[in-house]
């Protein structure tokens, strides 16, 4: 589903992704989305330290995988999430980091965030939870403030699509910005549906095979919601 070929197109997608993720309840004043540089896999593009709903093309910075940049404007404190996942996962071309409230219960309980809906088959039978105490001890502010903590989170993510962060939020990855956005939206909606279902009674999750089959089918349909959500976000910005 990779269609972005130039830095200019990637910046357009990144700006739209910020607004789409706000519209869909994945990002609020916090969280961020990035895209790997199309011409230099050792760099990525991400907004400067700014609420996602306010991001324009002029706010996009180019960072190296260590989080460094020539841009003098402040960068996100947790930029190391992105750099270390890009370093560990050559297949990943976009990363979303969210603090959305819907996933928090699954980061602090023994209930796995598993696929219960065909739209979220990519979650499989459950996603990993990164315990920052293993790398930062018992007194951290839970933020991924260093490359070492970013590497710990990337290791927890492994080859998966989503990792939760205990008491903090989540990361979602994809092979393009639309792919990562699509996954982040449906991980969020699956979390809400699962939390409701747990309150109703016994839950029937997808089997591993159903999750794989559903994810494969949905992968071919990512452009449809992306084009809708982007159009709605752009219409909202004009208003
Ligand atoms: Zn965070």
PDB file of C-alpha atoms and ligand atoms in Angstrom:
ATOM      1  CA  UNK A   1       0.000   0.000   0.000  1.00  0.00           C
ATOM      2  CA  UNK A   2       3.051   2.241  -0.174  1.00  0.00           C
ATOM      3  CA  UNK A   3       2.273   5.056  -2.579  1.00  0.00           C
ATOM      4  CA  UNK A   4       4.246   8.027  -1.260  1.00  0.00           C
ATOM      5  CA  UNK A   5       7.288   8.725  -3.379  1.00  0.00           C
ATOM      6  CA  UNK A   6       8.445  12.248  -2.557  1.00  0.00           C
ATOM      7  CA  UNK A   7       9.163  14.227   0.581  1.00  0.00           C
ATOM      8  CA  UNK A   8       6.556  16.772  -0.502  1.00  0.00           C
ATOM      9  CA  UNK A   9       3.850  14.113  -0.728  1.00  0.00           C
ATOM     10  CA  UNK A  10       4.951  12.663   2.575  1.00  0.00           C
ATOM     11  CA  UNK A  11       4.611  16.061   4.257  1.00  0.00           C
ATOM     12  CA  UNK A  12       1.082  16.415   2.851  1.00  0.00           C
ATOM     13  CA  UNK A  13       0.178  12.949   4.148  1.00  0.00           C
ATOM     14  CA  UNK A  14       1.738  13.706   7.522  1.00  0.00           C
ATOM     15  CA  UNK A  15      -0.237  16.911   7.983  1.00  0.00           C
ATOM     16  CA  UNK A  16      -3.446  15.107   7.008  1.00  0.00           C
ATOM     17  CA  UNK A  17      -2.586  12.195   9.318  1.00  0.00           C
ATOM     18  CA  UNK A  18      -2.252  14.521  12.296  1.00  0.00           C
ATOM     19  CA  UNK A  19      -5.723  15.938  11.705  1.00  0.00           C
ATOM     20  CA  UNK A  20      -7.345  12.601  10.852  1.00  0.00           C
ATOM     21  CA  UNK A  21      -6.030  11.051  14.058  1.00  0.00           C
ATOM     22  CA  UNK A  22      -7.414  13.954  16.087  1.00  0.00           C
ATOM     23  CA  UNK A  23     -10.773  13.671  14.320  1.00  0.00           C
ATOM     24  CA  UNK A  24     -10.885   9.914  15.042  1.00  0.00           C
ATOM     25  CA  UNK A  25     -10.072  10.236  18.741  1.00  0.00           C
ATOM     26  CA  UNK A  26      -6.610   8.673  18.568  1.00  0.00           C
ATOM     27  CA  UNK A  27      -4.614  11.856  19.263  1.00  0.00           C
ATOM     28  CA  UNK A  28      -5.550  14.901  21.321  1.00  0.00           C
ATOM     29  CA  UNK A  29      -3.181  17.563  22.613  1.00  0.00           C
ATOM     30  CA  UNK A  30      -0.570  14.818  22.920  1.00  0.00           C
ATOM     31  CA  UNK A  31       0.768  12.023  20.780  1.00  0.00           C
ATOM     32  CA  UNK A  32       2.404  12.188  17.366  1.00  0.00           C
ATOM     33  CA  UNK A  33       2.685  10.552  13.960  1.00  0.00           C
ATOM     34  CA  UNK A  34       5.763  10.273  11.743  1.00  0.00           C
ATOM     35  CA  UNK A  35       6.841   9.017   8.331  1.00  0.00           C
ATOM     36  CA  UNK A  36      10.197   7.595   7.260  1.00  0.00           C
ATOM     37  CA  UNK A  37      12.008   9.880   4.819  1.00  0.00           C
ATOM     38  CA  UNK A  38      11.387   8.559   1.289  1.00  0.00           C
ATOM     39  CA  UNK A  39      14.929   9.419   0.154  1.00  0.00           C
ATOM     40  CA  UNK A  40      16.893   8.581   3.304  1.00  0.00           C
ATOM     41  CA  UNK A  41      15.788   5.611   5.442  1.00  0.00           C
ATOM     42  CA  UNK A  42      17.987   6.896   8.282  1.00  0.00           C
ATOM     43  CA  UNK A  43      15.739   9.927   8.746  1.00  0.00           C
ATOM     44  CA  UNK A  44      12.080  10.558   9.479  1.00  0.00           C
ATOM     45  CA  UNK A  45       9.630  13.435   9.292  1.00  0.00           C
ATOM     46  CA  UNK A  46       7.506  14.519  12.244  1.00  0.00           C
ATOM     47  CA  UNK A  47       5.915  17.734  13.501  1.00  0.00           C
ATOM     48  CA  UNK A  48       7.759  20.026  15.877  1.00  0.00           C
ATOM     49  CA  UNK A  49       6.573  20.007  19.513  1.00  0.00           C
ATOM     50  CA  UNK A  50       2.976  21.017  18.834  1.00  0.00           C
ATOM     51  CA  UNK A  51      -0.575  19.720  19.400  1.00  0.00           C
ATOM     52  CA  UNK A  52      -1.436  17.495  16.411  1.00  0.00           C
ATOM     53  CA  UNK A  53      -4.593  19.431  15.584  1.00  0.00           C
ATOM     54  CA  UNK A  54      -2.526  22.549  14.904  1.00  0.00           C
ATOM     55  CA  UNK A  55       0.072  20.974  12.590  1.00  0.00           C
ATOM     56  CA  UNK A  56       0.719  22.501   9.148  1.00  0.00           C
ATOM     57  CA  UNK A  57       3.366  21.710   6.535  1.00  0.00           C
ATOM     58  CA  UNK A  58       5.604  24.440   7.971  1.00  0.00           C
ATOM     59  CA  UNK A  59       5.743  22.556  11.283  1.00  0.00           C
ATOM     60  CA  UNK A  60       7.318  19.373   9.906  1.00  0.00           C
ATOM     61  CA  UNK A  61      10.894  18.627  10.984  1.00  0.00           C
ATOM     62  CA  UNK A  62      13.409  16.135   9.610  1.00  0.00           C
ATOM     63  CA  UNK A  63      15.060  14.071  12.360  1.00  0.00           C
ATOM     64  CA  UNK A  64      17.751  11.422  12.250  1.00  0.00           C
ATOM     65  CA  UNK A  65      17.207   8.104  14.008  1.00  0.00           C
ATOM     66  CA  UNK A  66      19.018   9.422  17.105  1.00  0.00           C
ATOM     67  CA  UNK A  67      16.466  12.228  17.342  1.00  0.00           C
ATOM     68  CA  UNK A  68      18.833  14.930  16.134  1.00  0.00           C
ATOM     69  CA  UNK A  69      17.843  17.754  13.775  1.00  0.00           C
ATOM     70  CA  UNK A  70      19.127  21.031  12.362  1.00  0.00           C
ATOM     71  CA  UNK A  71      15.720  22.578  13.095  1.00  0.00           C
ATOM     72  CA  UNK A  72      16.103  24.858  16.116  1.00  0.00           C
ATOM     73  CA  UNK A  73      12.443  24.610  17.126  1.00  0.00           C
ATOM     74  CA  UNK A  74      11.707  22.190  19.999  1.00  0.00           C
ATOM     75  CA  UNK A  75      11.075  18.558  19.049  1.00  0.00           C
ATOM     76  CA  UNK A  76       8.776  16.102  20.785  1.00  0.00           C
ATOM     77  CA  UNK A  77      10.224  14.712  24.027  1.00  0.00           C
ATOM     78  CA  UNK A  78       9.348  11.182  22.909  1.00  0.00           C
ATOM     79  CA  UNK A  79      10.851  11.366  19.412  1.00  0.00           C
ATOM     80  CA  UNK A  80      13.022   8.362  20.365  1.00  0.00           C
ATOM     81  CA  UNK A  81       9.951   6.141  20.009  1.00  0.00           C
ATOM     82  CA  UNK A  82      10.011   6.809  16.284  1.00  0.00           C
ATOM     83  CA  UNK A  83      13.762   6.687  15.676  1.00  0.00           C
ATOM     84  CA  UNK A  84      14.291   3.413  17.485  1.00  0.00           C
ATOM     85  CA  UNK A  85      11.328   1.690  15.821  1.00  0.00           C
ATOM     86  CA  UNK A  86      12.576   2.791  12.382  1.00  0.00           C
ATOM     87  CA  UNK A  87      16.027   1.481  13.320  1.00  0.00           C
ATOM     88  CA  UNK A  88      14.656  -1.890  14.435  1.00  0.00           C
ATOM     89  CA  UNK A  89      12.040  -2.347  11.718  1.00  0.00           C
ATOM     90  CA  UNK A  90      13.131  -1.627   8.108  1.00  0.00           C
ATOM     91  CA  UNK A  91       9.612  -2.559   6.957  1.00  0.00           C
ATOM     92  CA  UNK A  92       8.030   0.267   8.965  1.00  0.00           C
ATOM     93  CA  UNK A  93       7.445   3.579   7.195  1.00  0.00           C
ATOM     94  CA  UNK A  94       5.095   5.259   9.656  1.00  0.00           C
ATOM     95  CA  UNK A  95       4.662   5.286  13.439  1.00  0.00           C
ATOM     96  CA  UNK A  96       1.761   6.604  15.538  1.00  0.00           C
ATOM     97  CA  UNK A  97       2.157   7.217  19.274  1.00  0.00           C
ATOM     98  CA  UNK A  98      -1.054   7.849  21.210  1.00  0.00           C
ATOM     99  CA  UNK A  99      -2.163   8.436  24.782  1.00  0.00           C
ATOM    100  CA  UNK A 100      -5.813   7.686  23.974  1.00  0.00           C
ATOM    101  CA  UNK A 101      -7.846   6.738  27.027  1.00  0.00           C
ATOM    102  CA  UNK A 102      -9.491   3.717  25.370  1.00  0.00           C
ATOM    103  CA  UNK A 103      -6.342   1.604  25.368  1.00  0.00           C
ATOM    104  CA  UNK A 104      -5.167   2.503  28.886  1.00  0.00           C
ATOM    105  CA  UNK A 105      -7.252  -0.200  30.652  1.00  0.00           C
ATOM    106  CA  UNK A 106      -5.507  -2.816  28.507  1.00  0.00           C
ATOM    107  CA  UNK A 107      -2.090  -1.503  29.556  1.00  0.00           C
ATOM    108  CA  UNK A 108      -2.803  -1.850  33.280  1.00  0.00           C
ATOM    109  CA  UNK A 109      -4.887  -5.020  33.531  1.00  0.00           C
ATOM    110  CA  UNK A 110      -4.463  -8.664  32.603  1.00  0.00           C
ATOM    111  CA  UNK A 111      -7.064  -8.342  29.829  1.00  0.00           C
ATOM    112  CA  UNK A 112      -5.175  -8.551  26.494  1.00  0.00           C
ATOM    113  CA  UNK A 113      -5.965  -6.137  23.689  1.00  0.00           C
ATOM    114  CA  UNK A 114      -6.974  -8.807  21.187  1.00  0.00           C
ATOM    115  CA  UNK A 115      -8.894  -8.705  17.923  1.00  0.00           C
ATOM    116  CA  UNK A 116     -12.623  -9.049  18.506  1.00  0.00           C
ATOM    117  CA  UNK A 117     -13.652  -7.320  15.289  1.00  0.00           C
ATOM    118  CA  UNK A 118     -12.650  -8.152  11.729  1.00  0.00           C
ATOM    119  CA  UNK A 119     -11.507  -4.562  11.134  1.00  0.00           C
ATOM    120  CA  UNK A 120      -8.828  -5.059  13.770  1.00  0.00           C
ATOM    121  CA  UNK A 121      -7.639  -8.520  12.765  1.00  0.00           C
ATOM    122  CA  UNK A 122      -4.061  -7.189  12.755  1.00  0.00           C
ATOM    123  CA  UNK A 123      -4.188  -7.213  16.582  1.00  0.00           C
ATOM    124  CA  UNK A 124      -4.267 -11.009  16.511  1.00  0.00           C
ATOM    125  CA  UNK A 125      -4.637 -12.818  19.812  1.00  0.00           C
ATOM    126  CA  UNK A 126      -3.195  -9.945  21.800  1.00  0.00           C
ATOM    127  CA  UNK A 127      -0.518  -7.262  21.623  1.00  0.00           C
ATOM    128  CA  UNK A 128       2.549  -6.867  23.876  1.00  0.00           C
ATOM    129  CA  UNK A 129       2.701  -4.396  26.761  1.00  0.00           C
ATOM    130  CA  UNK A 130       5.967  -2.526  27.281  1.00  0.00           C
ATOM    131  CA  UNK A 131       6.846  -2.275  30.974  1.00  0.00           C
ATOM    132  CA  UNK A 132       9.089   0.775  31.224  1.00  0.00           C
ATOM    133  CA  UNK A 133      10.094  -0.165  34.772  1.00  0.00           C
ATOM    134  CA  UNK A 134      12.312  -2.896  33.296  1.00  0.00           C
ATOM    135  CA  UNK A 135      14.457  -0.199  31.652  1.00  0.00           C
ATOM    136  CA  UNK A 136      13.848   2.933  33.747  1.00  0.00           C
ATOM    137  CA  UNK A 137      13.223   1.606  37.241  1.00  0.00           C
ATOM    138  CA  UNK A 138      10.375   2.422  39.586  1.00  0.00           C
ATOM    139  CA  UNK A 139      10.513   6.217  39.566  1.00  0.00           C
ATOM    140  CA  UNK A 140      10.341   7.363  35.932  1.00  0.00           C
ATOM    141  CA  UNK A 141       7.734   9.747  34.498  1.00  0.00           C
ATOM    142  CA  UNK A 142       6.878   6.924  32.023  1.00  0.00           C
ATOM    143  CA  UNK A 143       7.950   8.996  29.013  1.00  0.00           C
ATOM    144  CA  UNK A 144      10.274   7.522  26.375  1.00  0.00           C
ATOM    145  CA  UNK A 145      12.883  10.239  26.815  1.00  0.00           C
ATOM    146  CA  UNK A 146      16.021   8.401  25.626  1.00  0.00           C
ATOM    147  CA  UNK A 147      17.169   6.170  22.768  1.00  0.00           C
ATOM    148  CA  UNK A 148      17.582   3.347  25.300  1.00  0.00           C
ATOM    149  CA  UNK A 149      13.922   3.515  26.290  1.00  0.00           C
ATOM    150  CA  UNK A 150      12.922   3.763  22.634  1.00  0.00           C
ATOM    151  CA  UNK A 151      14.928   0.609  21.925  1.00  0.00           C
ATOM    152  CA  UNK A 152      13.197  -1.147  24.816  1.00  0.00           C
ATOM    153  CA  UNK A 153       9.819  -0.239  23.384  1.00  0.00           C
ATOM    154  CA  UNK A 154      10.888  -1.335  19.886  1.00  0.00           C
ATOM    155  CA  UNK A 155      11.996  -4.692  21.307  1.00  0.00           C
ATOM    156  CA  UNK A 156       8.609  -5.106  22.961  1.00  0.00           C
ATOM    157  CA  UNK A 157       6.874  -4.307  19.661  1.00  0.00           C
ATOM    158  CA  UNK A 158       8.937  -6.976  17.905  1.00  0.00           C
ATOM    159  CA  UNK A 159       7.525  -7.747  14.471  1.00  0.00           C
ATOM    160  CA  UNK A 160       4.001  -6.720  15.478  1.00  0.00           C
ATOM    161  CA  UNK A 161       1.651  -3.905  14.463  1.00  0.00           C
ATOM    162  CA  UNK A 162       0.855  -2.485  17.899  1.00  0.00           C
ATOM    163  CA  UNK A 163       2.489  -2.336  21.321  1.00  0.00           C
ATOM    164  CA  UNK A 164       0.891  -0.983  24.458  1.00  0.00           C
ATOM    165  CA  UNK A 165       2.837   1.028  27.013  1.00  0.00           C
ATOM    166  CA  UNK A 166       1.885   0.356  30.631  1.00  0.00           C
ATOM    167  CA  UNK A 167       0.118   3.332  32.194  1.00  0.00           C
ATOM    168  CA  UNK A 168       0.935   5.495  29.197  1.00  0.00           C
ATOM    169  CA  UNK A 169      -0.509   4.644  25.760  1.00  0.00           C
ATOM    170  CA  UNK A 170       0.425   2.778  22.618  1.00  0.00           C
ATOM    171  CA  UNK A 171       2.418   2.703  19.395  1.00  0.00           C
ATOM    172  CA  UNK A 172       1.098   1.537  16.046  1.00  0.00           C
ATOM    173  CA  UNK A 173       3.204   1.013  12.915  1.00  0.00           C
ATOM    174  CA  UNK A 174       2.536   0.562   9.214  1.00  0.00           C
ATOM    175  CA  UNK A 175       4.255   0.363   5.856  1.00  0.00           C
ATOM    176  CA  UNK A 176       2.842   3.802   4.911  1.00  0.00           C
ATOM    177  CA  UNK A 177       1.181   6.714   6.663  1.00  0.00           C
ATOM    178  CA  UNK A 178      -2.335   5.613   5.572  1.00  0.00           C
ATOM    179  CA  UNK A 179      -1.582   2.090   6.799  1.00  0.00           C
ATOM    180  CA  UNK A 180      -0.407   3.214  10.240  1.00  0.00           C
ATOM    181  CA  UNK A 181      -3.317   5.653  10.570  1.00  0.00           C
ATOM    182  CA  UNK A 182      -5.785   2.956   9.551  1.00  0.00           C
ATOM    183  CA  UNK A 183      -4.378   0.537  12.113  1.00  0.00           C
ATOM    184  CA  UNK A 184      -4.324   3.184  14.856  1.00  0.00           C
ATOM    185  CA  UNK A 185      -7.973   4.071  14.231  1.00  0.00           C
ATOM    186  CA  UNK A 186      -9.171   0.477  14.331  1.00  0.00           C
ATOM    187  CA  UNK A 187      -6.986  -0.472  17.301  1.00  0.00           C
ATOM    188  CA  UNK A 188      -8.723   2.363  19.122  1.00  0.00           C
ATOM    189  CA  UNK A 189     -12.203   1.268  18.035  1.00  0.00           C
ATOM    190  CA  UNK A 190     -11.476  -2.384  18.826  1.00  0.00           C
ATOM    191  CA  UNK A 191     -10.384  -1.345  22.341  1.00  0.00           C
ATOM    192  CA  UNK A 192     -13.669   0.471  22.857  1.00  0.00           C
ATOM    193  CA  UNK A 193     -15.720  -2.469  21.535  1.00  0.00           C
ATOM    194  CA  UNK A 194     -13.830  -4.977  23.673  1.00  0.00           C
ATOM    195  CA  UNK A 195     -14.235  -2.891  26.827  1.00  0.00           C
ATOM    196  CA  UNK A 196     -17.988  -2.725  26.213  1.00  0.00           C
ATOM    197  CA  UNK A 197     -18.187  -6.455  25.469  1.00  0.00           C
ATOM    198  CA  UNK A 198     -16.340  -7.380  28.670  1.00  0.00           C
ATOM    199  CA  UNK A 199     -19.050  -5.557  30.589  1.00  0.00           C
ATOM    200  CA  UNK A 200     -21.775  -7.434  28.734  1.00  0.00           C
ATOM    201  CA  UNK A 201     -20.507 -10.943  29.268  1.00  0.00           C
ATOM    202  CA  UNK A 202     -18.188 -13.578  27.862  1.00  0.00           C
ATOM    203  CA  UNK A 203     -16.169 -12.368  24.871  1.00  0.00           C
ATOM    204  CA  UNK A 204     -15.539 -14.315  21.662  1.00  0.00           C
ATOM    205  CA  UNK A 205     -12.304 -13.060  20.069  1.00  0.00           C
ATOM    206  CA  UNK A 206     -11.165 -13.767  16.517  1.00  0.00           C
ATOM    207  CA  UNK A 207      -9.007 -16.839  16.105  1.00  0.00           C
ATOM    208  CA  UNK A 208      -5.432 -16.241  15.000  1.00  0.00           C
ATOM    209  CA  UNK A 209      -6.374 -17.520  11.546  1.00  0.00           C
ATOM    210  CA  UNK A 210      -9.401 -15.205  11.334  1.00  0.00           C
ATOM    211  CA  UNK A 211      -7.235 -12.269  12.348  1.00  0.00           C
ATOM    212  CA  UNK A 212      -4.657 -12.998   9.644  1.00  0.00           C
ATOM    213  CA  UNK A 213      -7.314 -13.501   6.966  1.00  0.00           C
ATOM    214  CA  UNK A 214      -9.220 -10.340   7.938  1.00  0.00           C
ATOM    215  CA  UNK A 215      -6.054  -8.250   8.045  1.00  0.00           C
ATOM    216  CA  UNK A 216      -5.076  -9.481   4.586  1.00  0.00           C
ATOM    217  CA  UNK A 217      -8.494  -8.574   3.145  1.00  0.00           C
ATOM    218  CA  UNK A 218      -8.618  -5.160   4.804  1.00  0.00           C
ATOM    219  CA  UNK A 219      -5.088  -4.271   3.679  1.00  0.00           C
ATOM    220  CA  UNK A 220      -6.353  -3.927   0.111  1.00  0.00           C
ATOM    221  CA  UNK A 221      -9.045  -1.450   1.174  1.00  0.00           C
ATOM    222  CA  UNK A 222      -6.991   1.090   3.096  1.00  0.00           C
ATOM    223  CA  UNK A 223      -7.204   3.875   0.520  1.00  0.00           C
ATOM    224  CA  UNK A 224     -10.996   4.120   0.808  1.00  0.00           C
ATOM    225  CA  UNK A 225     -11.182   5.205   4.460  1.00  0.00           C
ATOM    226  CA  UNK A 226      -7.959   7.216   4.111  1.00  0.00           C
ATOM    227  CA  UNK A 227      -9.391   9.312   1.279  1.00  0.00           C
ATOM    228  CA  UNK A 228     -12.664   9.822   3.197  1.00  0.00           C
ATOM    229  CA  UNK A 229     -10.996  10.724   6.486  1.00  0.00           C
ATOM    230  CA  UNK A 230      -8.523  13.037   4.751  1.00  0.00           C
ATOM    231  CA  UNK A 231     -11.313  14.833   2.873  1.00  0.00           C
ATOM    232  CA  UNK A 232     -13.273  15.284   6.086  1.00  0.00           C
ATOM    233  CA  UNK A 233     -10.218  16.574   7.922  1.00  0.00           C
ATOM    234  CA  UNK A 234      -9.407  19.045   5.150  1.00  0.00           C
ATOM    235  CA  UNK A 235     -13.039  20.252   5.064  1.00  0.00           C
ATOM    236  CA  UNK A 236     -12.890  20.749   8.823  1.00  0.00           C
ATOM    237  CA  UNK A 237      -9.689  22.784   8.534  1.00  0.00           C
ATOM    238  CA  UNK A 238     -11.255  25.105   5.951  1.00  0.00           C
ATOM    239  CA  UNK A 239     -14.109  25.735   8.395  1.00  0.00           C
TER     240      UNK A 239
HETATM  241 ZN1  LIG B   1       3.698   9.401  25.228  1.00  0.00          ZN
END
